[in-house]
Amino acid sequence: MYFQNLDIQEKILKAINESGLAVIKNFIDNKKILNIKNEVKKKINNINYLKIPSDIKAASKKGQKLKKALWLPKKYQKHYERDQFKQPTGEINTKVDKKILKKGYKFYSKFTNSIEFKDPLINFPEINEIIFNKKIFEIAKNFLDETPYLGYIALRCHFKNDLPNNDFNLYHTDGRTKITKKNYRLLKFLIPFHLEKKQLVEFSQIIFKRNKMKSEDFYKLQYSKFNDLPKYLQKKVVKPKVMKGDGFFFDPDNFLHNAKKPNKLRIMLYIIFIKKKNYMIPKTKKILISKKFVNNLCPMLKKSTKFLNKV
């Protein structure tokens, strides 16, 4: 599960396929980490750089229930607990007021669990050098069995607060269906920028493939807390030792995963690799990237930007 570099690709791929995880130790140096962390801390208080997040505080006061969990087959609908937070964050309609966001993250973090930056490839150009690493794309190519494209890039901050857990904080699979269509397969690579010394990332994963789970368990356990999991899954929870400077691949469709709330501001870079007919592409086309930067990439990496909006 742990690798000192990206050169032993066969072993990395084996780890991803078998356990859904591969941690690349010392992937980035302290200077890059510090530069990005400093930029994040400057821009996290500037509304011009922020996407409007869901208002978890307001939503929890309303106490609404999900009318329908759209990913559930009909026969499992009646068994699903319709907590409004058992769904992706973006699907919660109540949003944080801009007046609240203008007061800075130490204030607006009392209203939402996380926030995403606009146009990260433009507003944080430092991350381009990290993302466009040929060896990462080679691993993605071998995992997906075809040319990988960038499907989504997000730089997101997560907060310590007393709000209800939602989305990231609960165990789920990204696809939420028992079988993923061949074209919808994806691979994620995550990099934390907030860790210090011997701190570990807050991520955990259940090393038990969905195809081994009972269908009823797979569907009803989407967006579950640890205590709601059956014992056979609780025993399979792994908290990888991802530390400062590390990055990690994980398979978000075959394995239930979550990230508990941090003890301080969490800063994460999310890189998602997709196939050319993935459902995510309409969302990908909204991501801006410098045309000048793309033109200087090698052919393989340049091709990966096919669905990004070049400006």
PDB file of C-alpha atoms in Angstrom:
ATOM      1  CA  MET A   1       0.000   0.000   0.000  1.00  0.00           C
ATOM      2  CA  TYR A   2       2.972   2.327   0.585  1.00  0.00           C
ATOM      3  CA  PHE A   3       5.437   3.262  -2.146  1.00  0.00           C
ATOM      4  CA  GLN A   4       8.545   5.447  -2.106  1.00  0.00           C
ATOM      5  CA  ASN A   5       8.131   6.573  -5.723  1.00  0.00           C
ATOM      6  CA  LEU A   6       5.971   6.176  -8.827  1.00  0.00           C
ATOM      7  CA  ASP A   7       8.366   3.909 -10.725  1.00  0.00           C
ATOM      8  CA  ILE A   8       7.068   0.523  -9.554  1.00  0.00           C
ATOM      9  CA  GLN A   9       3.808   0.912 -11.412  1.00  0.00           C
ATOM     10  CA  GLU A  10       2.801  -2.754 -11.469  1.00  0.00           C
ATOM     11  CA  LYS A  11       2.861  -2.951  -7.678  1.00  0.00           C
ATOM     12  CA  ILE A  12       1.016   0.361  -7.347  1.00  0.00           C
ATOM     13  CA  LEU A  13      -1.698  -0.843  -9.723  1.00  0.00           C
ATOM     14  CA  LYS A  14      -1.977  -4.131  -7.851  1.00  0.00           C
ATOM     15  CA  ALA A  15      -2.515  -2.237  -4.582  1.00  0.00           C
ATOM     16  CA  ILE A  16      -5.207  -0.034  -6.135  1.00  0.00           C
ATOM     17  CA  ASN A  17      -7.003  -3.003  -7.681  1.00  0.00           C
ATOM     18  CA  GLU A  18      -6.877  -5.166  -4.566  1.00  0.00           C
ATOM     19  CA  SER A  19      -7.322  -2.678  -1.724  1.00  0.00           C
ATOM     20  CA  GLY A  20      -8.385   0.482  -3.541  1.00  0.00           C
ATOM     21  CA  LEU A  21      -5.422   2.412  -2.110  1.00  0.00           C
ATOM     22  CA  ALA A  22      -1.828   3.287  -2.981  1.00  0.00           C
ATOM     23  CA  VAL A  23       0.083   5.886  -0.959  1.00  0.00           C
ATOM     24  CA  ILE A  24       3.024   7.626  -2.642  1.00  0.00           C
ATOM     25  CA  LYS A  25       5.418   8.776   0.074  1.00  0.00           C
ATOM     26  CA  ASN A  26       7.204  12.137  -0.174  1.00  0.00           C
ATOM     27  CA  PHE A  27       5.429  13.029  -3.392  1.00  0.00           C
ATOM     28  CA  ILE A  28       5.907  16.793  -3.021  1.00  0.00           C
ATOM     29  CA  ASP A  29       8.484  18.859  -1.146  1.00  0.00           C
ATOM     30  CA  ASN A  30       7.937  21.230   1.761  1.00  0.00           C
ATOM     31  CA  LYS A  31       8.492  24.350  -0.345  1.00  0.00           C
ATOM     32  CA  LYS A  32       5.554  23.535  -2.659  1.00  0.00           C
ATOM     33  CA  ILE A  33       3.367  22.636   0.296  1.00  0.00           C
ATOM     34  CA  LEU A  34       4.131  25.919   2.041  1.00  0.00           C
ATOM     35  CA  ASN A  35       3.558  28.004  -1.111  1.00  0.00           C
ATOM     36  CA  ILE A  36       0.121  26.502  -1.728  1.00  0.00           C
ATOM     37  CA  LYS A  37      -0.863  26.630   1.938  1.00  0.00           C
ATOM     38  CA  ASN A  38       0.022  30.342   2.074  1.00  0.00           C
ATOM     39  CA  GLU A  39      -1.953  31.079  -1.095  1.00  0.00           C
ATOM     40  CA  VAL A  40      -4.965  29.202   0.259  1.00  0.00           C
ATOM     41  CA  LYS A  41      -4.877  31.154   3.518  1.00  0.00           C
ATOM     42  CA  LYS A  42      -4.825  34.433   1.564  1.00  0.00           C
ATOM     43  CA  LYS A  43      -7.675  33.549  -0.775  1.00  0.00           C
ATOM     44  CA  ILE A  44      -9.953  31.657   1.590  1.00  0.00           C
ATOM     45  CA  ASN A  45     -11.179  35.000   2.958  1.00  0.00           C
ATOM     46  CA  ASN A  46     -11.800  36.537  -0.472  1.00  0.00           C
ATOM     47  CA  ILE A  47     -15.255  35.757  -1.847  1.00  0.00           C
ATOM     48  CA  ASN A  48     -14.033  36.337  -5.414  1.00  0.00           C
ATOM     49  CA  TYR A  49     -12.093  33.072  -5.256  1.00  0.00           C
ATOM     50  CA  LEU A  50     -14.828  30.961  -3.668  1.00  0.00           C
ATOM     51  CA  LYS A  51     -17.685  28.816  -4.928  1.00  0.00           C
ATOM     52  CA  ILE A  52     -20.857  29.354  -2.916  1.00  0.00           C
ATOM     53  CA  PRO A  53     -21.138  26.371  -0.525  1.00  0.00           C
ATOM     54  CA  SER A  54     -24.183  24.624   0.903  1.00  0.00           C
ATOM     55  CA  ASP A  55     -25.478  26.065   4.164  1.00  0.00           C
ATOM     56  CA  ILE A  56     -25.410  23.033   6.458  1.00  0.00           C
ATOM     57  CA  LYS A  57     -26.467  25.058   9.489  1.00  0.00           C
ATOM     58  CA  ALA A  58     -29.606  26.413   7.823  1.00  0.00           C
ATOM     59  CA  ALA A  59     -30.430  23.050   6.244  1.00  0.00           C
ATOM     60  CA  SER A  60     -30.163  21.284   9.595  1.00  0.00           C
ATOM     61  CA  LYS A  61     -32.604  23.761  11.170  1.00  0.00           C
ATOM     62  CA  LYS A  62     -35.142  23.076   8.435  1.00  0.00           C
ATOM     63  CA  GLY A  63     -34.907  19.357   9.201  1.00  0.00           C
ATOM     64  CA  GLN A  64     -35.943  18.339   5.700  1.00  0.00           C
ATOM     65  CA  LYS A  65     -35.877  14.741   4.527  1.00  0.00           C
ATOM     66  CA  LEU A  66     -34.800  13.448   1.137  1.00  0.00           C
ATOM     67  CA  LYS A  67     -37.894  12.979  -1.022  1.00  0.00           C
ATOM     68  CA  LYS A  68     -36.108  10.324  -3.008  1.00  0.00           C
ATOM     69  CA  ALA A  69     -32.596   8.910  -3.093  1.00  0.00           C
ATOM     70  CA  LEU A  70     -32.187   8.964  -6.871  1.00  0.00           C
ATOM     71  CA  TRP A  71     -29.444   6.334  -7.015  1.00  0.00           C
ATOM     72  CA  LEU A  72     -31.492   3.686  -5.191  1.00  0.00           C
ATOM     73  CA  PRO A  73     -33.300   0.911  -7.058  1.00  0.00           C
ATOM     74  CA  LYS A  74     -37.024   1.017  -6.253  1.00  0.00           C
ATOM     75  CA  LYS A  75     -36.984  -2.089  -4.086  1.00  0.00           C
ATOM     76  CA  TYR A  76     -34.508  -0.451  -1.671  1.00  0.00           C
ATOM     77  CA  GLN A  77     -36.196   2.959  -1.414  1.00  0.00           C
ATOM     78  CA  LYS A  78     -38.300   2.077   1.607  1.00  0.00           C
ATOM     79  CA  HIS A  79     -35.248   0.753   3.517  1.00  0.00           C
ATOM     80  CA  TYR A  80     -33.182   3.908   3.119  1.00  0.00           C
ATOM     81  CA  GLU A  81     -32.944   6.443   5.942  1.00  0.00           C
ATOM     82  CA  ARG A  82     -33.896   9.745   4.318  1.00  0.00           C
ATOM     83  CA  ASP A  83     -31.566  12.063   6.169  1.00  0.00           C
ATOM     84  CA  GLN A  84     -31.036  15.163   3.997  1.00  0.00           C
ATOM     85  CA  PHE A  85     -27.272  14.968   4.559  1.00  0.00           C
ATOM     86  CA  LYS A  86     -27.025  11.482   3.061  1.00  0.00           C
ATOM     87  CA  GLN A  87     -26.308  12.892  -0.380  1.00  0.00           C
ATOM     88  CA  PRO A  88     -23.560  14.889  -2.153  1.00  0.00           C
ATOM     89  CA  THR A  89     -22.984  18.354  -0.673  1.00  0.00           C
ATOM     90  CA  GLY A  90     -23.811  20.111  -3.932  1.00  0.00           C
ATOM     91  CA  GLU A  91     -27.321  18.644  -3.941  1.00  0.00           C
ATOM     92  CA  ILE A  92     -28.278  20.514  -0.768  1.00  0.00           C
ATOM     93  CA  ASN A  93     -30.158  23.492  -2.155  1.00  0.00           C
ATOM     94  CA  THR A  94     -29.722  25.929   0.730  1.00  0.00           C
ATOM     95  CA  LYS A  95     -26.582  28.004   0.131  1.00  0.00           C
ATOM     96  CA  VAL A  96     -24.490  30.227   2.406  1.00  0.00           C
ATOM     97  CA  ASP A  97     -25.346  33.910   2.016  1.00  0.00           C
ATOM     98  CA  LYS A  98     -22.612  36.032   0.394  1.00  0.00           C
ATOM     99  CA  LYS A  99     -22.743  38.439   3.349  1.00  0.00           C
ATOM    100  CA  ILE A 100     -21.656  35.577   5.577  1.00  0.00           C
ATOM    101  CA  LEU A 101     -18.840  34.565   3.231  1.00  0.00           C
ATOM    102  CA  LYS A 102     -17.481  38.117   3.200  1.00  0.00           C
ATOM    103  CA  LYS A 103     -16.807  37.859   6.951  1.00  0.00           C
ATOM    104  CA  GLY A 104     -14.028  35.313   6.387  1.00  0.00           C
ATOM    105  CA  TYR A 105     -13.646  31.598   6.865  1.00  0.00           C
ATOM    106  CA  LYS A 106     -13.415  31.644  10.671  1.00  0.00           C
ATOM    107  CA  PHE A 107     -16.981  32.950  10.586  1.00  0.00           C
ATOM    108  CA  TYR A 108     -18.494  31.169   7.575  1.00  0.00           C
ATOM    109  CA  SER A 109     -17.011  27.814   8.679  1.00  0.00           C
ATOM    110  CA  LYS A 110     -19.763  27.844  11.330  1.00  0.00           C
ATOM    111  CA  PHE A 111     -22.305  27.494   8.504  1.00  0.00           C
ATOM    112  CA  THR A 112     -20.735  24.904   6.185  1.00  0.00           C
ATOM    113  CA  ASN A 113     -18.393  21.922   6.421  1.00  0.00           C
ATOM    114  CA  SER A 114     -16.264  22.715   3.378  1.00  0.00           C
ATOM    115  CA  ILE A 115     -15.663  25.167   0.575  1.00  0.00           C
ATOM    116  CA  GLU A 116     -14.191  24.878  -2.907  1.00  0.00           C
ATOM    117  CA  PHE A 117     -12.076  27.430  -4.775  1.00  0.00           C
ATOM    118  CA  LYS A 118     -13.042  28.718  -8.211  1.00  0.00           C
ATOM    119  CA  ASP A 119     -10.805  27.930 -11.190  1.00  0.00           C
ATOM    120  CA  PRO A 120      -7.938  26.326  -9.238  1.00  0.00           C
ATOM    121  CA  LEU A 121      -5.724  25.838 -12.303  1.00  0.00           C
ATOM    122  CA  ILE A 122      -5.855  29.584 -12.941  1.00  0.00           C
ATOM    123  CA  ASN A 123      -6.005  31.012  -9.424  1.00  0.00           C
ATOM    124  CA  PHE A 124      -3.425  28.573  -8.010  1.00  0.00           C
ATOM    125  CA  PRO A 125      -1.017  28.067 -10.941  1.00  0.00           C
ATOM    126  CA  GLU A 126       1.434  26.323  -8.578  1.00  0.00           C
ATOM    127  CA  ILE A 127      -0.718  23.192  -8.632  1.00  0.00           C
ATOM    128  CA  ASN A 128      -0.327  22.725 -12.396  1.00  0.00           C
ATOM    129  CA  GLU A 129       3.223  21.486 -11.936  1.00  0.00           C
ATOM    130  CA  ILE A 130       1.978  18.957  -9.361  1.00  0.00           C
ATOM    131  CA  ILE A 131      -0.968  17.695 -11.400  1.00  0.00           C
ATOM    132  CA  PHE A 132       0.776  17.303 -14.753  1.00  0.00           C
ATOM    133  CA  ASN A 133       3.127  14.560 -13.666  1.00  0.00           C
ATOM    134  CA  LYS A 134       3.570  12.049 -16.478  1.00  0.00           C
ATOM    135  CA  LYS A 135       3.982   9.072 -14.116  1.00  0.00           C
ATOM    136  CA  ILE A 136       0.625   9.749 -12.436  1.00  0.00           C
ATOM    137  CA  PHE A 137      -1.069   9.748 -15.828  1.00  0.00           C
ATOM    138  CA  GLU A 138       0.663   6.505 -16.786  1.00  0.00           C
ATOM    139  CA  ILE A 139      -0.776   4.823 -13.691  1.00  0.00           C
ATOM    140  CA  ALA A 140      -4.217   6.237 -14.468  1.00  0.00           C
ATOM    141  CA  LYS A 141      -3.904   4.965 -18.054  1.00  0.00           C
ATOM    142  CA  ASN A 142      -3.136   1.441 -16.891  1.00  0.00           C
ATOM    143  CA  PHE A 143      -5.918   1.495 -14.302  1.00  0.00           C
ATOM    144  CA  LEU A 144      -8.558   2.744 -16.745  1.00  0.00           C
ATOM    145  CA  ASP A 145      -7.237   0.621 -19.632  1.00  0.00           C
ATOM    146  CA  GLU A 146      -7.259   3.607 -21.982  1.00  0.00           C
ATOM    147  CA  THR A 147      -6.047   7.178 -22.354  1.00  0.00           C
ATOM    148  CA  PRO A 148      -6.883   9.116 -19.155  1.00  0.00           C
ATOM    149  CA  TYR A 149      -8.440  12.565 -19.249  1.00  0.00           C
ATOM    150  CA  LEU A 150      -8.700  15.059 -16.450  1.00  0.00           C
ATOM    151  CA  GLY A 151     -12.299  14.863 -15.285  1.00  0.00           C
ATOM    152  CA  TYR A 152     -12.233  17.192 -12.335  1.00  0.00           C
ATOM    153  CA  ILE A 153      -9.734  19.191 -10.308  1.00  0.00           C
ATOM    154  CA  ALA A 154     -10.731  20.708  -6.998  1.00  0.00           C
ATOM    155  CA  LEU A 155      -8.876  22.562  -4.290  1.00  0.00           C
ATOM    156  CA  ARG A 156     -11.099  22.362  -1.244  1.00  0.00           C
ATOM    157  CA  CYS A 157     -10.936  23.306   2.426  1.00  0.00           C
ATOM    158  CA  HIS A 158     -12.743  21.399   5.170  1.00  0.00           C
ATOM    159  CA  PHE A 159     -13.574  22.832   8.579  1.00  0.00           C
ATOM    160  CA  LYS A 160     -13.677  21.867  12.224  1.00  0.00           C
ATOM    161  CA  ASN A 161     -17.137  22.777  13.577  1.00  0.00           C
ATOM    162  CA  ASP A 162     -20.198  21.435  15.385  1.00  0.00           C
ATOM    163  CA  LEU A 163     -22.403  21.042  12.303  1.00  0.00           C
ATOM    164  CA  PRO A 164     -23.905  17.690  11.266  1.00  0.00           C
ATOM    165  CA  ASN A 165     -21.690  15.372   9.233  1.00  0.00           C
ATOM    166  CA  ASN A 166     -22.457  15.235   5.527  1.00  0.00           C
ATOM    167  CA  ASP A 167     -21.122  13.890   2.220  1.00  0.00           C
ATOM    168  CA  PHE A 168     -17.318  13.617   2.684  1.00  0.00           C
ATOM    169  CA  ASN A 169     -17.720  12.785   6.388  1.00  0.00           C
ATOM    170  CA  LEU A 170     -19.907   9.730   5.734  1.00  0.00           C
ATOM    171  CA  TYR A 171     -19.015   6.386   4.167  1.00  0.00           C
ATOM    172  CA  HIS A 172     -20.050   6.257   0.521  1.00  0.00           C
ATOM    173  CA  THR A 173     -18.955   5.288  -2.970  1.00  0.00           C
ATOM    174  CA  ASP A 174     -18.854   7.967  -5.645  1.00  0.00           C
ATOM    175  CA  GLY A 175     -20.838   5.963  -8.186  1.00  0.00           C
ATOM    176  CA  ARG A 176     -23.475   4.729  -5.700  1.00  0.00           C
ATOM    177  CA  THR A 177     -24.481   1.918  -8.080  1.00  0.00           C
ATOM    178  CA  LYS A 178     -23.548  -1.728  -7.623  1.00  0.00           C
ATOM    179  CA  ILE A 179     -21.991  -1.925 -11.096  1.00  0.00           C
ATOM    180  CA  THR A 180     -20.219   0.988 -12.783  1.00  0.00           C
ATOM    181  CA  LYS A 181     -20.604   1.354 -16.536  1.00  0.00           C
ATOM    182  CA  LYS A 182     -17.303   0.746 -18.309  1.00  0.00           C
ATOM    183  CA  ASN A 183     -17.092   4.336 -19.566  1.00  0.00           C
ATOM    184  CA  TYR A 184     -17.811   5.751 -16.102  1.00  0.00           C
ATOM    185  CA  ARG A 185     -14.794   4.250 -14.351  1.00  0.00           C
ATOM    186  CA  LEU A 186     -12.526   6.792 -12.687  1.00  0.00           C
ATOM    187  CA  LEU A 187      -9.483   7.085 -10.452  1.00  0.00           C
ATOM    188  CA  LYS A 188      -8.708   9.721  -7.855  1.00  0.00           C
ATOM    189  CA  PHE A 189      -5.393  11.120  -6.647  1.00  0.00           C
ATOM    190  CA  LEU A 190      -5.451  13.291  -3.525  1.00  0.00           C
ATOM    191  CA  ILE A 191      -2.807  15.496  -1.923  1.00  0.00           C
ATOM    192  CA  PRO A 192      -3.122  17.082   1.542  1.00  0.00           C
ATOM    193  CA  PHE A 193      -1.503  20.463   2.223  1.00  0.00           C
ATOM    194  CA  HIS A 194      -2.438  20.973   5.871  1.00  0.00           C
ATOM    195  CA  LEU A 195      -0.544  18.208   7.661  1.00  0.00           C
ATOM    196  CA  GLU A 196       2.374  18.898  10.001  1.00  0.00           C
ATOM    197  CA  LYS A 197       5.064  16.627  11.421  1.00  0.00           C
ATOM    198  CA  LYS A 198       3.528  13.213  12.179  1.00  0.00           C
ATOM    199  CA  GLN A 199      -0.112  14.149  11.564  1.00  0.00           C
ATOM    200  CA  LEU A 200      -2.130  11.736   9.435  1.00  0.00           C
ATOM    201  CA  VAL A 201      -4.784  12.571   6.858  1.00  0.00           C
ATOM    202  CA  GLU A 202      -8.365  12.141   8.078  1.00  0.00           C
ATOM    203  CA  PHE A 203      -9.305   9.782   5.243  1.00  0.00           C
ATOM    204  CA  SER A 204     -10.388   6.168   5.796  1.00  0.00           C
ATOM    205  CA  GLN A 205     -11.518   3.399   3.491  1.00  0.00           C
ATOM    206  CA  ILE A 206     -13.302   0.073   3.875  1.00  0.00           C
ATOM    207  CA  ILE A 207     -11.146  -2.580   2.236  1.00  0.00           C
ATOM    208  CA  PHE A 208     -14.055  -4.682   1.068  1.00  0.00           C
ATOM    209  CA  LYS A 209     -15.060  -4.517  -2.592  1.00  0.00           C
ATOM    210  CA  ARG A 210     -18.654  -3.641  -3.370  1.00  0.00           C
ATOM    211  CA  ASN A 211     -19.114  -6.753  -5.521  1.00  0.00           C
ATOM    212  CA  LYS A 212     -18.681  -8.837  -2.365  1.00  0.00           C
ATOM    213  CA  MET A 213     -21.336  -6.888  -0.471  1.00  0.00           C
ATOM    214  CA  LYS A 214     -24.986  -7.802  -0.394  1.00  0.00           C
ATOM    215  CA  SER A 215     -26.888  -5.446  -2.678  1.00  0.00           C
ATOM    216  CA  GLU A 216     -29.146  -4.338   0.156  1.00  0.00           C
ATOM    217  CA  ASP A 217     -26.136  -3.424   2.316  1.00  0.00           C
ATOM    218  CA  PHE A 218     -24.395  -1.601  -0.507  1.00  0.00           C
ATOM    219  CA  TYR A 219     -27.371   0.664  -1.200  1.00  0.00           C
ATOM    220  CA  LYS A 220     -28.691   1.287   2.278  1.00  0.00           C
ATOM    221  CA  LEU A 221     -25.220   2.045   3.675  1.00  0.00           C
ATOM    222  CA  GLN A 222     -24.488   4.907   1.293  1.00  0.00           C
ATOM    223  CA  TYR A 223     -23.568   7.950   3.432  1.00  0.00           C
ATOM    224  CA  SER A 224     -23.348   6.081   6.721  1.00  0.00           C
ATOM    225  CA  LYS A 225     -21.521   6.792   9.975  1.00  0.00           C
ATOM    226  CA  PHE A 226     -19.046   4.231  11.280  1.00  0.00           C
ATOM    227  CA  ASN A 227     -21.430   3.119  14.028  1.00  0.00           C
ATOM    228  CA  ASP A 228     -24.122   2.372  11.438  1.00  0.00           C
ATOM    229  CA  LEU A 229     -21.906  -0.068   9.554  1.00  0.00           C
ATOM    230  CA  PRO A 230     -22.284  -3.825  10.164  1.00  0.00           C
ATOM    231  CA  LYS A 231     -19.400  -5.375  12.089  1.00  0.00           C
ATOM    232  CA  TYR A 232     -18.013  -7.187   9.047  1.00  0.00           C
ATOM    233  CA  LEU A 233     -17.386  -3.797   7.424  1.00  0.00           C
ATOM    234  CA  GLN A 234     -16.207  -2.038  10.585  1.00  0.00           C
ATOM    235  CA  LYS A 235     -13.432  -4.624  10.814  1.00  0.00           C
ATOM    236  CA  LYS A 236     -12.291  -3.726   7.304  1.00  0.00           C
ATOM    237  CA  VAL A 237     -11.836   0.027   7.899  1.00  0.00           C
ATOM    238  CA  VAL A 238      -8.290   1.183   7.170  1.00  0.00           C
ATOM    239  CA  LYS A 239      -6.837   4.603   7.942  1.00  0.00           C
ATOM    240  CA  PRO A 240      -3.837   4.939   5.618  1.00  0.00           C
ATOM    241  CA  LYS A 241      -0.721   6.627   6.980  1.00  0.00           C
ATOM    242  CA  VAL A 242      -0.787   9.572   4.619  1.00  0.00           C
ATOM    243  CA  MET A 243       1.513  12.264   6.001  1.00  0.00           C
ATOM    244  CA  LYS A 244       2.908  15.638   5.005  1.00  0.00           C
ATOM    245  CA  GLY A 245       4.287  15.483   1.467  1.00  0.00           C
ATOM    246  CA  ASP A 246       2.434  12.295   0.525  1.00  0.00           C
ATOM    247  CA  GLY A 247      -0.199  11.772  -2.170  1.00  0.00           C
ATOM    248  CA  PHE A 248      -2.527   8.830  -2.609  1.00  0.00           C
ATOM    249  CA  PHE A 249      -4.524   7.068  -5.297  1.00  0.00           C
ATOM    250  CA  PHE A 250      -7.850   5.523  -4.444  1.00  0.00           C
ATOM    251  CA  ASP A 251     -10.680   3.779  -6.237  1.00  0.00           C
ATOM    252  CA  PRO A 252     -13.822   5.715  -5.206  1.00  0.00           C
ATOM    253  CA  ASP A 253     -16.364   3.415  -6.853  1.00  0.00           C
ATOM    254  CA  ASN A 254     -15.397  -0.027  -5.572  1.00  0.00           C
ATOM    255  CA  PHE A 255     -14.716   0.878  -1.946  1.00  0.00           C
ATOM    256  CA  LEU A 256     -16.708   2.807   0.651  1.00  0.00           C
ATOM    257  CA  HIS A 257     -14.674   5.721   2.004  1.00  0.00           C
ATOM    258  CA  ASN A 258     -14.967   8.866   4.106  1.00  0.00           C
ATOM    259  CA  ALA A 259     -12.958  11.698   5.655  1.00  0.00           C
ATOM    260  CA  LYS A 260     -13.809  12.677   9.207  1.00  0.00           C
ATOM    261  CA  LYS A 261     -13.843  16.340  10.196  1.00  0.00           C
ATOM    262  CA  PRO A 262     -10.381  17.780  10.801  1.00  0.00           C
ATOM    263  CA  ASN A 263      -9.008  19.174  14.049  1.00  0.00           C
ATOM    264  CA  LYS A 264      -7.975  22.284  12.126  1.00  0.00           C
ATOM    265  CA  LEU A 265      -8.364  23.633   8.598  1.00  0.00           C
ATOM    266  CA  ARG A 266      -7.928  20.804   6.067  1.00  0.00           C
ATOM    267  CA  ILE A 267      -6.606  21.690   2.593  1.00  0.00           C
ATOM    268  CA  MET A 268      -6.948  19.018  -0.101  1.00  0.00           C
ATOM    269  CA  LEU A 269      -6.243  18.836  -3.811  1.00  0.00           C
ATOM    270  CA  TYR A 270      -8.504  16.385  -5.662  1.00  0.00           C
ATOM    271  CA  ILE A 271      -7.496  15.091  -9.110  1.00  0.00           C
ATOM    272  CA  ILE A 272      -9.957  12.850 -10.962  1.00  0.00           C
ATOM    273  CA  PHE A 273      -9.002  10.823 -14.027  1.00  0.00           C
ATOM    274  CA  ILE A 274     -11.766   9.692 -16.377  1.00  0.00           C
ATOM    275  CA  LYS A 275     -12.436   7.988 -19.705  1.00  0.00           C
ATOM    276  CA  LYS A 276     -13.501   9.923 -22.797  1.00  0.00           C
ATOM    277  CA  LYS A 277     -17.244   9.168 -22.443  1.00  0.00           C
ATOM    278  CA  ASN A 278     -17.586   9.778 -18.710  1.00  0.00           C
ATOM    279  CA  TYR A 279     -20.743  11.323 -17.226  1.00  0.00           C
ATOM    280  CA  MET A 280     -18.564  14.017 -15.617  1.00  0.00           C
ATOM    281  CA  ILE A 281     -17.540  15.742 -18.857  1.00  0.00           C
ATOM    282  CA  PRO A 282     -20.179  18.556 -18.812  1.00  0.00           C
ATOM    283  CA  LYS A 283     -18.753  19.535 -15.418  1.00  0.00           C
ATOM    284  CA  THR A 284     -15.189  19.193 -16.713  1.00  0.00           C
ATOM    285  CA  LYS A 285     -15.845  21.724 -19.479  1.00  0.00           C
ATOM    286  CA  LYS A 286     -16.374  24.439 -16.861  1.00  0.00           C
ATOM    287  CA  ILE A 287     -12.832  24.082 -15.508  1.00  0.00           C
ATOM    288  CA  LEU A 288     -10.498  26.780 -16.841  1.00  0.00           C
ATOM    289  CA  ILE A 289      -6.859  26.201 -17.747  1.00  0.00           C
ATOM    290  CA  SER A 290      -4.255  28.413 -19.401  1.00  0.00           C
ATOM    291  CA  LYS A 291      -4.015  27.739 -23.138  1.00  0.00           C
ATOM    292  CA  LYS A 292      -0.374  28.842 -23.020  1.00  0.00           C
ATOM    293  CA  PHE A 293       0.382  26.293 -20.304  1.00  0.00           C
ATOM    294  CA  VAL A 294      -1.337  23.485 -22.218  1.00  0.00           C
ATOM    295  CA  ASN A 295       0.598  24.260 -25.413  1.00  0.00           C
ATOM    296  CA  ASN A 296       3.865  23.616 -23.558  1.00  0.00           C
ATOM    297  CA  LEU A 297       2.857  20.152 -22.348  1.00  0.00           C
ATOM    298  CA  CYS A 298       4.079  16.899 -23.886  1.00  0.00           C
ATOM    299  CA  PRO A 299       1.541  15.205 -26.243  1.00  0.00           C
ATOM    300  CA  MET A 300       0.249  12.740 -23.640  1.00  0.00           C
ATOM    301  CA  LEU A 301      -0.427  15.402 -21.010  1.00  0.00           C
ATOM    302  CA  LYS A 302      -1.808  17.844 -23.569  1.00  0.00           C
ATOM    303  CA  LYS A 303      -4.330  15.213 -24.675  1.00  0.00           C
ATOM    304  CA  SER A 304      -5.491  14.790 -21.080  1.00  0.00           C
ATOM    305  CA  THR A 305      -6.816  18.374 -21.107  1.00  0.00           C
ATOM    306  CA  LYS A 306      -9.214  17.668 -23.994  1.00  0.00           C
ATOM    307  CA  PHE A 307     -12.353  18.507 -21.991  1.00  0.00           C
ATOM    308  CA  LEU A 308     -10.977  21.485 -20.013  1.00  0.00           C
ATOM    309  CA  ASN A 309     -11.888  25.038 -21.023  1.00  0.00           C
ATOM    310  CA  LYS A 310      -8.688  26.603 -22.385  1.00  0.00           C
ATOM    311  CA  VAL A 311      -8.444  30.381 -21.952  1.00  0.00           C
TER     312      VAL A 311
END
